[in-house]
Short mmCIF file of C-alpha atoms in Angstrom, two decimals:
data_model
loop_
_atom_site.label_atom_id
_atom_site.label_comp_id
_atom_site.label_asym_id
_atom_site.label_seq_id
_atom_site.Cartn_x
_atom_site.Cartn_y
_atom_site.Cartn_z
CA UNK B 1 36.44 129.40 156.65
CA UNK B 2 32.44 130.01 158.11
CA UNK B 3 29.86 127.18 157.14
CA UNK B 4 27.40 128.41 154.91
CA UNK B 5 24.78 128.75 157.35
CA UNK B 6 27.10 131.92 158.94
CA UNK B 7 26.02 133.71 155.50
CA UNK B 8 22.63 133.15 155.60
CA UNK B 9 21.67 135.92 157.42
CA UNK B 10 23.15 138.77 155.03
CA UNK B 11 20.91 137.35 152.31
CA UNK B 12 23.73 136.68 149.88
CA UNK B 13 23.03 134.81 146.65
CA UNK B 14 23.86 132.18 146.49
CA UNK B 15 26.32 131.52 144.08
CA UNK B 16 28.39 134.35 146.00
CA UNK B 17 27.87 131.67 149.46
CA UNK B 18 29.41 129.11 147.13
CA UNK B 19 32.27 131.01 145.78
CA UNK B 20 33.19 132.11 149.65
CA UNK B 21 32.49 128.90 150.76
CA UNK B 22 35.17 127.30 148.38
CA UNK B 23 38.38 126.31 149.55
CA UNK B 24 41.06 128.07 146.95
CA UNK B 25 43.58 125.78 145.55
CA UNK B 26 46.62 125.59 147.01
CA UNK B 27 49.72 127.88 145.38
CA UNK B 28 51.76 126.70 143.03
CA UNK B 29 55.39 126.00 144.08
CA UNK B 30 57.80 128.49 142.19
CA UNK B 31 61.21 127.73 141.71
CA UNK B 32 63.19 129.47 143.72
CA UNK B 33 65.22 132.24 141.98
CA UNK B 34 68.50 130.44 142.09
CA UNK B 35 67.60 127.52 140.46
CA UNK B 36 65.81 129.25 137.82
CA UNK B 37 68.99 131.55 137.00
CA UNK B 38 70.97 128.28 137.02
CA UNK B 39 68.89 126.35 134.27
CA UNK B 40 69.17 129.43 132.05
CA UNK B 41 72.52 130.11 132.67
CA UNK B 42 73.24 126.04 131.61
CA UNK B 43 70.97 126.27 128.28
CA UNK B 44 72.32 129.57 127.68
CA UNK B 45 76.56 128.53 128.46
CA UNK B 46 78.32 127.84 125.19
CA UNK B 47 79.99 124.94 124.50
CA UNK B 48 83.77 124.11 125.66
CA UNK B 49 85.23 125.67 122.35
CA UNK B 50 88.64 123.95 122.67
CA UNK B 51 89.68 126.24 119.75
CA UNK B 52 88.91 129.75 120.88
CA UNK B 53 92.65 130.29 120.74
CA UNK B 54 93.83 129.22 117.32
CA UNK B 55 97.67 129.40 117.11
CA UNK B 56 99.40 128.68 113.50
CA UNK B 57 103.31 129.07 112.54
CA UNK B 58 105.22 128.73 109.53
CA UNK B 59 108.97 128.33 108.30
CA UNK B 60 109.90 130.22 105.77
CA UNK B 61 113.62 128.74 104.72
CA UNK B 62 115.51 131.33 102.64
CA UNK B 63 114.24 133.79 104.89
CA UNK B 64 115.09 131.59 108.43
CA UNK B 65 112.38 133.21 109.79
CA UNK B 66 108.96 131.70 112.19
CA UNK B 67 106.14 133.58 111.56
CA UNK B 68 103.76 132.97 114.22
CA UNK B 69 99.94 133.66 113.86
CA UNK B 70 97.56 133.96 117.03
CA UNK B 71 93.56 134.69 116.70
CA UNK B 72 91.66 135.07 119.81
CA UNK B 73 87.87 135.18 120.80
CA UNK B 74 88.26 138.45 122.18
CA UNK B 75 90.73 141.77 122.03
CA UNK B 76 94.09 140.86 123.66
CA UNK B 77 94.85 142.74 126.90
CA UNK B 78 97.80 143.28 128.87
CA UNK B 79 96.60 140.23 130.91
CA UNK B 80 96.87 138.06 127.62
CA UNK B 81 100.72 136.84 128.20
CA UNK B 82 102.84 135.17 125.35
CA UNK B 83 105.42 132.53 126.39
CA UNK B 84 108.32 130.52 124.64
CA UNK B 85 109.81 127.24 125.79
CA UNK B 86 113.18 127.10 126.97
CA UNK B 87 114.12 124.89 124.56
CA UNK B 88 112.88 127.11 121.55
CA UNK B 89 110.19 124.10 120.73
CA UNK B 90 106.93 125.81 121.89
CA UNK B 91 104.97 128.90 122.33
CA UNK B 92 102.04 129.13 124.78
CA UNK B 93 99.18 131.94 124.71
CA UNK B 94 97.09 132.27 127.72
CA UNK B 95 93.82 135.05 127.50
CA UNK B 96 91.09 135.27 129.77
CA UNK B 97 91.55 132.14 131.54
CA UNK B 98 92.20 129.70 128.43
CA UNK B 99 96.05 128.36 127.39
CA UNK B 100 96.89 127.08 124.08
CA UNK B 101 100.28 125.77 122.81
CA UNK B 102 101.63 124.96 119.78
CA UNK B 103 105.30 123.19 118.69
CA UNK B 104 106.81 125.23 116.36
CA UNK B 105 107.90 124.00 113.14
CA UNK B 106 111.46 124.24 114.16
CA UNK B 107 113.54 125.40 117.31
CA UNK B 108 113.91 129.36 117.60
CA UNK B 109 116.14 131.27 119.92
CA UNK B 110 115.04 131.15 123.23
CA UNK B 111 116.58 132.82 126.41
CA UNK B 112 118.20 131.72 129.28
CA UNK B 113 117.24 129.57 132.46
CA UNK B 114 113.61 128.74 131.55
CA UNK B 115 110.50 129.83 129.66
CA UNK B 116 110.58 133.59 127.90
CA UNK B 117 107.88 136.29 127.85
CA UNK B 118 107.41 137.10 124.31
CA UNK B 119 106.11 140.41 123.64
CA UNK B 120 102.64 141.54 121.90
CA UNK B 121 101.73 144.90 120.56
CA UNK B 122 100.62 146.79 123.13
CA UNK B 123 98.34 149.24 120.70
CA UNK B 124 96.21 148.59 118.94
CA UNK B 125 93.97 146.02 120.71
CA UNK B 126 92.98 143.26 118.03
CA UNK B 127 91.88 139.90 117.89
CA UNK B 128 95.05 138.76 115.15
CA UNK B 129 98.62 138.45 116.90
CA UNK B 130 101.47 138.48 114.74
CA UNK B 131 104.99 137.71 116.05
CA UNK B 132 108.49 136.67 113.90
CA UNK B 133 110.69 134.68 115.59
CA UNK B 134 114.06 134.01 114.40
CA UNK B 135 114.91 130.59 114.19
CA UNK B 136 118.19 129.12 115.80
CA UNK B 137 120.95 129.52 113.88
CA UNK B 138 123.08 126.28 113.36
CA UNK B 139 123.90 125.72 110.24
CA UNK B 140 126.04 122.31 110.90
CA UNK B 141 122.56 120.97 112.81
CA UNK B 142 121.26 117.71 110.90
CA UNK B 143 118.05 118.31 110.98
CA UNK B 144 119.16 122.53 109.52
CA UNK B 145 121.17 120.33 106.74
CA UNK B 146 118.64 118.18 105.81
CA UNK B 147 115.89 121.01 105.31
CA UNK B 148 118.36 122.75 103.02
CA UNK B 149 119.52 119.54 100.90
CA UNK B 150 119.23 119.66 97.17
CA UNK B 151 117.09 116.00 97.43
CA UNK B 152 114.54 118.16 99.17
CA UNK B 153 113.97 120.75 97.17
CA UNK B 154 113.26 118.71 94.52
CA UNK B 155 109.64 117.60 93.36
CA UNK B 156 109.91 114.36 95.16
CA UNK B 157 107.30 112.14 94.29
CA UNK B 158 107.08 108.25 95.28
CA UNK B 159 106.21 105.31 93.81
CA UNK B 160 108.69 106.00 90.62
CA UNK B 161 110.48 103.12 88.60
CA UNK B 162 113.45 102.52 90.77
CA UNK B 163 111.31 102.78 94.16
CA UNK B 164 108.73 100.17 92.41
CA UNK B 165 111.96 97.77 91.37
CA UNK B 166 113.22 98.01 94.50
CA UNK B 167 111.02 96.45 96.38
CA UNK B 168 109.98 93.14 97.68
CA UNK B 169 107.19 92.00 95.14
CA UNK B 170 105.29 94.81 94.84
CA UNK B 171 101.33 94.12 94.75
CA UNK B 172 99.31 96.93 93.00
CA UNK B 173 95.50 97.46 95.43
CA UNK B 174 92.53 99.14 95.64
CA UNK B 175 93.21 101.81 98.35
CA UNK B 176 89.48 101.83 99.35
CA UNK B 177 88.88 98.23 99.88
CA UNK B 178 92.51 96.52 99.49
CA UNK B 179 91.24 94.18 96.63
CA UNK B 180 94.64 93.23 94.48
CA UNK B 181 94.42 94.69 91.07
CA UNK B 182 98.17 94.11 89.94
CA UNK B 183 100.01 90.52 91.23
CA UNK B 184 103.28 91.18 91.44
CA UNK B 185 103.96 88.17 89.47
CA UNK B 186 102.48 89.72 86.30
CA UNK B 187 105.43 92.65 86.06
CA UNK B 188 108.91 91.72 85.78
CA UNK B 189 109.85 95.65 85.48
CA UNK B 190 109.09 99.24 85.98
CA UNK B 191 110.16 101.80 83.81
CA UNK B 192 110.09 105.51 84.37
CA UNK B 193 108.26 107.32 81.47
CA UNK B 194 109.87 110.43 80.27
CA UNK B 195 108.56 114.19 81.11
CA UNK B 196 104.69 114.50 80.03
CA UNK B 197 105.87 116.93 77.44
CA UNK B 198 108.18 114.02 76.12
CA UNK B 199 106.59 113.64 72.68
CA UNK B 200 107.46 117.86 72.15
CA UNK B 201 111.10 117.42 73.65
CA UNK B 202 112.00 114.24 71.46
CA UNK B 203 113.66 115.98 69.28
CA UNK B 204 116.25 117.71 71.35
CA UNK B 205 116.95 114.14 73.12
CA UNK B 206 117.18 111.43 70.56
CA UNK B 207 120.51 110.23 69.49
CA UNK B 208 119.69 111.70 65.78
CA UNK B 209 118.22 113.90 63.51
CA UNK B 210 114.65 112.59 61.61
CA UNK B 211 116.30 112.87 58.25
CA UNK B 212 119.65 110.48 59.91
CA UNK B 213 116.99 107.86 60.39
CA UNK B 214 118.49 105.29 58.13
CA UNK B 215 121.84 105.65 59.21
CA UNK B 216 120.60 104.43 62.83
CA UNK B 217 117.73 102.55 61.94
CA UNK B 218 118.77 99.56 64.28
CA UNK B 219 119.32 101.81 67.06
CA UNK B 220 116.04 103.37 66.96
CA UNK B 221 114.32 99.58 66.89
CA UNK B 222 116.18 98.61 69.62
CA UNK B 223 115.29 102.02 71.99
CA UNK B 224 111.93 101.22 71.03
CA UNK B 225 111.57 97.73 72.12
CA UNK B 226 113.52 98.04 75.41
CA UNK B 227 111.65 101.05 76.39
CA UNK B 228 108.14 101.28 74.68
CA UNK B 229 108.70 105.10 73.37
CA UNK B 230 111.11 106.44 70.87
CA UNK B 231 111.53 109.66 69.07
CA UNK B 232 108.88 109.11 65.81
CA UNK B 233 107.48 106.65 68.30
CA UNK B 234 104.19 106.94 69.90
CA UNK B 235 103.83 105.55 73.15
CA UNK B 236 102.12 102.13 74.04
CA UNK B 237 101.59 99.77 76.74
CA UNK B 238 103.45 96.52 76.85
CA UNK B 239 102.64 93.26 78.71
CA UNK B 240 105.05 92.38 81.83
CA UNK B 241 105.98 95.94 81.94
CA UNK B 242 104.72 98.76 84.64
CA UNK B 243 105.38 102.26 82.68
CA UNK B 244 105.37 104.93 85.67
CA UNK B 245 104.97 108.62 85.59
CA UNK B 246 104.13 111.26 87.98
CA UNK B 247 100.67 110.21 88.72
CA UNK B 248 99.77 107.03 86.94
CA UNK B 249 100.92 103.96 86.27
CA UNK B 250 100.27 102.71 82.42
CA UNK B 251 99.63 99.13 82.21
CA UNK B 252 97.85 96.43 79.73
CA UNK B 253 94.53 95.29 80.55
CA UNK B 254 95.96 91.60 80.41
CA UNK B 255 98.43 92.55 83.77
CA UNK B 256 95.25 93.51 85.79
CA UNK B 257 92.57 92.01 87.69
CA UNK B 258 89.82 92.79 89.66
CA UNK B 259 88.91 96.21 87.53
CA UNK B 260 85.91 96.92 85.62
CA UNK B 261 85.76 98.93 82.62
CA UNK B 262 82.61 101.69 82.38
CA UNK B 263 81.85 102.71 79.09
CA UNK B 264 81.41 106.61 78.62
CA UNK B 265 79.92 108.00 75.57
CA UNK B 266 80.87 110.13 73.53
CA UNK B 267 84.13 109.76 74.83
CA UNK B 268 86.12 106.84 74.77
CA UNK B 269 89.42 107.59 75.70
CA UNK B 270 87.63 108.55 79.13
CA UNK B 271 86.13 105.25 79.45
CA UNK B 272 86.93 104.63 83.21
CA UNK B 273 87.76 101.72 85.61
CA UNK B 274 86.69 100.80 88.82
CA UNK B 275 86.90 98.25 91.47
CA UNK B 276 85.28 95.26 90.80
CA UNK B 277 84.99 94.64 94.55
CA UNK B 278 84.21 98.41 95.83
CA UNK B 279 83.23 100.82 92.22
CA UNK B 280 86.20 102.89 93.81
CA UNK B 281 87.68 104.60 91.18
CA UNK B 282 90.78 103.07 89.52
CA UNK B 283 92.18 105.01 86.51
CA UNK B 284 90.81 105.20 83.17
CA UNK B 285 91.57 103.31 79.68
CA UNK B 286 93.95 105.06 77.37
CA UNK B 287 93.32 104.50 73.59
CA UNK B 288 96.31 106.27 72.39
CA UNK B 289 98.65 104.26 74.55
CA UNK B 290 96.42 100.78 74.21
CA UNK B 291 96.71 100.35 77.82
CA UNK B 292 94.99 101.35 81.33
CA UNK B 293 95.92 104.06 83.46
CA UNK B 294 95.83 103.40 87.20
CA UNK B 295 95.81 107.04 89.27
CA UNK B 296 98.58 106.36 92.14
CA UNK B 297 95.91 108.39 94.70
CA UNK B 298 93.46 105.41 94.40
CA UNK B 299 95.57 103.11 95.04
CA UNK B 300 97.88 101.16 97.80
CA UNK B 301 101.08 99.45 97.35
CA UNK B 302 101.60 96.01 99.40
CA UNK B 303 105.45 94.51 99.50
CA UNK B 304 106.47 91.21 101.24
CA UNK B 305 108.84 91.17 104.23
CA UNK B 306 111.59 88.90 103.75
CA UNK B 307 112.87 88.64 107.29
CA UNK B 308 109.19 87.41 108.14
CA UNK B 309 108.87 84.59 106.31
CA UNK B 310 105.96 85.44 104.03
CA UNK B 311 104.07 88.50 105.66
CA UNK B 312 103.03 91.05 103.82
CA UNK B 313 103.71 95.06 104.84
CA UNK B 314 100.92 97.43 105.45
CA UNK B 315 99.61 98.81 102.55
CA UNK B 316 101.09 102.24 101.72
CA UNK B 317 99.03 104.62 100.95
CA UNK B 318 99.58 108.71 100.00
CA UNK B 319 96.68 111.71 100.13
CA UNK B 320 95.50 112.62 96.71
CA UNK B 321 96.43 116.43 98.05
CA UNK B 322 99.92 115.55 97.85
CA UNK B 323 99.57 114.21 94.09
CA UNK B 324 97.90 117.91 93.31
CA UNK B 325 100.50 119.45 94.66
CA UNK B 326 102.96 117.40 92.80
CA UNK B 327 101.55 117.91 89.42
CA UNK B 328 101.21 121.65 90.06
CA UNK B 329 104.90 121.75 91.44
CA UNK B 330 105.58 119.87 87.90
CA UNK B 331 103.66 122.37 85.97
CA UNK B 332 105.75 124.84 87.71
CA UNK B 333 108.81 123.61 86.62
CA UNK B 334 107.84 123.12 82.90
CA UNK B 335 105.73 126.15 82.24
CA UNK B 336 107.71 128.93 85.07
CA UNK B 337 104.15 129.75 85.62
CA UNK B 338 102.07 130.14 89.05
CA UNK B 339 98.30 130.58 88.18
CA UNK B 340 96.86 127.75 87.00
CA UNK B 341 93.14 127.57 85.86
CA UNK B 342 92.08 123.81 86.96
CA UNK B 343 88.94 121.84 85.50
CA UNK B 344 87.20 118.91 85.03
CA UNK B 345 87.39 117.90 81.27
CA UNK B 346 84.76 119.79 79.28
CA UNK B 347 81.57 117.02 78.87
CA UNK B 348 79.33 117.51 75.65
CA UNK B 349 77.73 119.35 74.72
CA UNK B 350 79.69 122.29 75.60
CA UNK B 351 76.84 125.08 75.91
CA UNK B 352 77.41 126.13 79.51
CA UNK B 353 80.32 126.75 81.94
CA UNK B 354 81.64 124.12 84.20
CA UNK B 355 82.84 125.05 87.74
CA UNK B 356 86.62 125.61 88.10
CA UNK B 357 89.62 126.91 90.35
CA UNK B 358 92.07 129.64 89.47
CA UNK B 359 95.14 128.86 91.96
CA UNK B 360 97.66 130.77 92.55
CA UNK B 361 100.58 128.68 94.00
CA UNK B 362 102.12 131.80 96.51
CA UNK B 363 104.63 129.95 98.63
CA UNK B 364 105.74 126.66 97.11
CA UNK B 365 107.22 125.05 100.03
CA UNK B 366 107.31 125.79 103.60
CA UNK B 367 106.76 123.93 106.93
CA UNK B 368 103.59 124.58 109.30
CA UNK B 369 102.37 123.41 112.83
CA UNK B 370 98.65 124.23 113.69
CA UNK B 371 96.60 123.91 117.16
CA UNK B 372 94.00 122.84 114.66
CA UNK B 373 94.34 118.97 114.30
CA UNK B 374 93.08 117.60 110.90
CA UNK B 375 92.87 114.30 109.92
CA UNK B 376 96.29 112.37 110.32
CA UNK B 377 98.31 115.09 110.23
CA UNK B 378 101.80 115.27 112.39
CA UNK B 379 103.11 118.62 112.73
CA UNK B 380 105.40 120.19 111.50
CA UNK B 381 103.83 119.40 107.97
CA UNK B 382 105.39 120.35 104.77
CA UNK B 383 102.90 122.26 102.30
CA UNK B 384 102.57 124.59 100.03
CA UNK B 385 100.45 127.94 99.98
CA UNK B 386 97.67 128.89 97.57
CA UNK B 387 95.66 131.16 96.88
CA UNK B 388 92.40 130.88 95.05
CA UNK B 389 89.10 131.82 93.58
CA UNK B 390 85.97 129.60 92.60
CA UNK B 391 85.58 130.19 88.84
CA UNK B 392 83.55 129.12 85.74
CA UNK B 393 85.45 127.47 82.84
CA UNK B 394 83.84 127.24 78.96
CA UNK B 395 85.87 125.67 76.23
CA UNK B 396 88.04 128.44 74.40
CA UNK B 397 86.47 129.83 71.04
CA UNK B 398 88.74 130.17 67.94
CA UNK B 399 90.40 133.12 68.00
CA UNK B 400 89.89 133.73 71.44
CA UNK B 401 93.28 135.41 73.06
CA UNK B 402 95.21 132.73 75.40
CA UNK B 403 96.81 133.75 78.04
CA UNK B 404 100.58 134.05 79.05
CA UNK B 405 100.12 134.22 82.55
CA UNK B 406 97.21 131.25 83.67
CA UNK B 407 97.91 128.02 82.46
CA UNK B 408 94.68 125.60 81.63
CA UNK B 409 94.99 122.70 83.53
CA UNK B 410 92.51 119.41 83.03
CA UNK B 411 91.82 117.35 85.79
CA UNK B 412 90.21 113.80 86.88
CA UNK B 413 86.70 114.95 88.07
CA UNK B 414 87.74 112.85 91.30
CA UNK B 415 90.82 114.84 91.45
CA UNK B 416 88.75 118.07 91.30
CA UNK B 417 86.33 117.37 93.66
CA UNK B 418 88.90 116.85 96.29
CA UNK B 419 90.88 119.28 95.60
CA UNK B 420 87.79 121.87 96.33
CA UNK B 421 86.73 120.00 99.56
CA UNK B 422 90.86 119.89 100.51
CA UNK B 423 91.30 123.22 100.07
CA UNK B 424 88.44 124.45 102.30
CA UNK B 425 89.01 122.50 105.13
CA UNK B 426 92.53 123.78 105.19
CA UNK B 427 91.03 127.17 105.79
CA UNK B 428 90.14 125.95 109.17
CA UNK B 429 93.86 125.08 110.13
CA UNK B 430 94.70 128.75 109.28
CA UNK B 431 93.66 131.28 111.91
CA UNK B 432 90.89 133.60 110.81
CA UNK B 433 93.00 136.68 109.54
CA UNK B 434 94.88 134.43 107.50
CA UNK B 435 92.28 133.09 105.04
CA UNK B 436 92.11 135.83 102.92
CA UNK B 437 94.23 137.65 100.81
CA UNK B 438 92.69 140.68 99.06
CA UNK B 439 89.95 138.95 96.55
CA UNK B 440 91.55 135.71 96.85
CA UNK B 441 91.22 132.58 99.45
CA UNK B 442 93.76 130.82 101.45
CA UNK B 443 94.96 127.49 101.38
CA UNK B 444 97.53 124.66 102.22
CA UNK B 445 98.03 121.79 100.06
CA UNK B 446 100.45 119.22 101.65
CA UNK B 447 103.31 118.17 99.98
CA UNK B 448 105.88 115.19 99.49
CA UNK B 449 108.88 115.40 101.19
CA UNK B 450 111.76 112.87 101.20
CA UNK B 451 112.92 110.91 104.20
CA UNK B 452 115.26 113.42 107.03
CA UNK B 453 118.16 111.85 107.91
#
């Protein structure tokens, strides 16, 4: 760079002399173009999707057939490759670099000396893999017998009046906190209540007809003192006694503790009870029956262990899914119906719809495995299929027709609200060509199932 004297003799201005004269500033260092490629290719690099291969299969019993369900990110090639263990347990997809595997609900025929290539449709390409797999057939196999036994395909549900006897001073909790709402001291029995639909049936059970009362009058005292319900007899709590049905257990407010009682107007047959310790929700007082009813989904059940001097077990608890699906499998066997239209009981006033569910129970039982993991689930899970549709629900009108095909069903609005949120997530254990049907959603609702073995 000249001084500024070297400019003097052109006769510049000078403010040009000063802008010559001026050092510039040095450049600014770029990146280079690798690193800048790099940072955008890590803020623009999706996440490790541990998912992007969903896998789901289901057994189907009294067709002894796996139907397996793939859904992958992209179109399957001829590259994508489809294998089954060589014990029949498994099935492995592997596309575009990623692997996902799956146990299968139960062991299918698999070939000889190591894993088999399954084959996939070759045309057209999609994103939804479909295979059936026939399932092994040994019909003297234990675990073959036990899916087939006559125990199993009945509604099992737990916690009935035997089950309760049974055990080891039974203590009645909160399931959200563990408070003790029933000592085990204050029952000396459970007793199995009849069919809900007990007060209709009466009179094709009891030992005579209403106009042979007073040739039996003794009898009929005596049925209803040992068992708190009767034909002509309306039924009603009694101290020292646990009455048990499907979902509740119907109890006096003297054999409880720990449970307040919430006062809601106009209705007070829905007045409801809580945990004193918690506000989880207990049950709710019954007028008719002069009693309390405690929902078996909010609840735990504590026994003592003998052989351990005084310990107590850990608490049992069950999913309130599986109590939904029990009461619908009831429903099922009462009414011979499917669709069900489920809501909340109607509040006053009664000017505008309420939100609801039509379900359509589809598959009643079958067995499942997903590469989806949800909550404490352990594959293979026993369930049943529904489909469904979010509806609106307003109390019926006289004269409006009822239907023969949907049943109205009233639920807790506890028992409603889970049911929604249950239902939902289950659509993300299914893989995404399997959650609709047509107009209608689809969903799995775990189920009871009795002990194997």
């Amino acid at each position: 760079m000249l001084p500024a004297s070297a400019f003097a003799a052109l006769e510049l201005p000078s403010d040009t002399v000063k802008i010559l004269t001026t050092p510039k500033p040095p450049p600014k260092e770029e990146a280079s173009p690798n690193l800048m490629q790099a940072g955008s290719a890590e803020a623009a690099s999706p996440a490790v999707n541990e998912t992007s291969i969903m896998l789901y299969a289901e057994l189907l019993l009294h067709i002894r057939t796996v139907t397996f369900l793939a859904s992958l990110r992209t179109f399957h090639t001829h590259e994508t490759k489809a294998r089954l263990s060589s014990d029949g347990n498994e099935i492995t997809i592997e596309h575009e670099g990623e692997s996902a595997t799956i146990r299968l609900p139960i062991k299918v025929k698999a070939g000889e000396g190591g894993d088999a290539a399954l084959s996939l449709p070759a045309k057209p390409p999609s994103k939804e893999l479909t295979l059936r797999l026939q399932m092994e057939e040994k019909d003297d196999s234990d675990l073959f017998q036990d899916l087939l036994a006559e125990e199993r395909k009945a509604n099992f549900v737990p916690w009935d009046g035997a089950s309760l006897g049974s055990l080891s001073k039974p203590v009645v909790a909160c399931k959200e906190c563990g408070t003790t709402i029933v000592e085990s001291a204050r029952l000396s029995e459970w007793r199995d209540l009849p069919n809900e639909n007990w007060a209709e049936m009466m009179d094709f059970w009891h030992c005579h007809k209403p106009d042979e009362h007073h040739l039996h009058e003794h009898t009929h005292e005596d049925a209803t003192g040992s068992k708190g319900y009767a034909a002509g007899n309306r039924l009603k709590a009694r101290g020292g006694i646990g009455f048990v049905d499907l979902g509740s257990f119907l109890l006096t407010q003297g054999d409880c503790a720990n449970i307040q009682l919430t006062f809601l107007q106009p209705s007070p047959h829905l007045d409801s009870l809580s945990c004193k310790t918690c506000s989880h929700p207990l049950g709710a007082k019954d007028s008719t029956a002069e009693g309390w009813r405690i929902w078996k989904w909010s609840i735990a059940v504590v026994t003592s262990l003998p052989s351990l001097g005084s310990s107590l077990s850990p608490p049992t608890t069950y999913s309130t899914q599986k109590w939904i699906s029990a009461r619908l499998l009831s429903l099922i066997e009462n009414t011979g119906l499917r669709k069900f239209h489920i809501h909340v009981q109607y509040p006053a006033p009664k000017s505008s719809p309420i939100p609801s569910l039509l379900l359509w129970v589809f598959t009643p039982d079958l067995l499942f495995s997903s590469s989806k993991c949800s909550g404490s689930r352990k594959d293979p899970t026993r369930a049943m299929k529904v489909f469904y549709k979010e509806q609106t629900y307003t109390t019926p009108q006289s004269g409006d027709p009822e239907s023969a095909l949907i049943e109205d069903v009233e639920i807790e609005d506890e028992v409603f609200e889970e049911l929604g949120k249950t239902l939902a997530e289950s659509k993300g254990v299914l893989p995404e060509g399997a959650r609709r049907f047509q107009e209608w959603d689809v969903g799995l609702l775990e189920r009871f199932s009795p002990p194997l073995g």
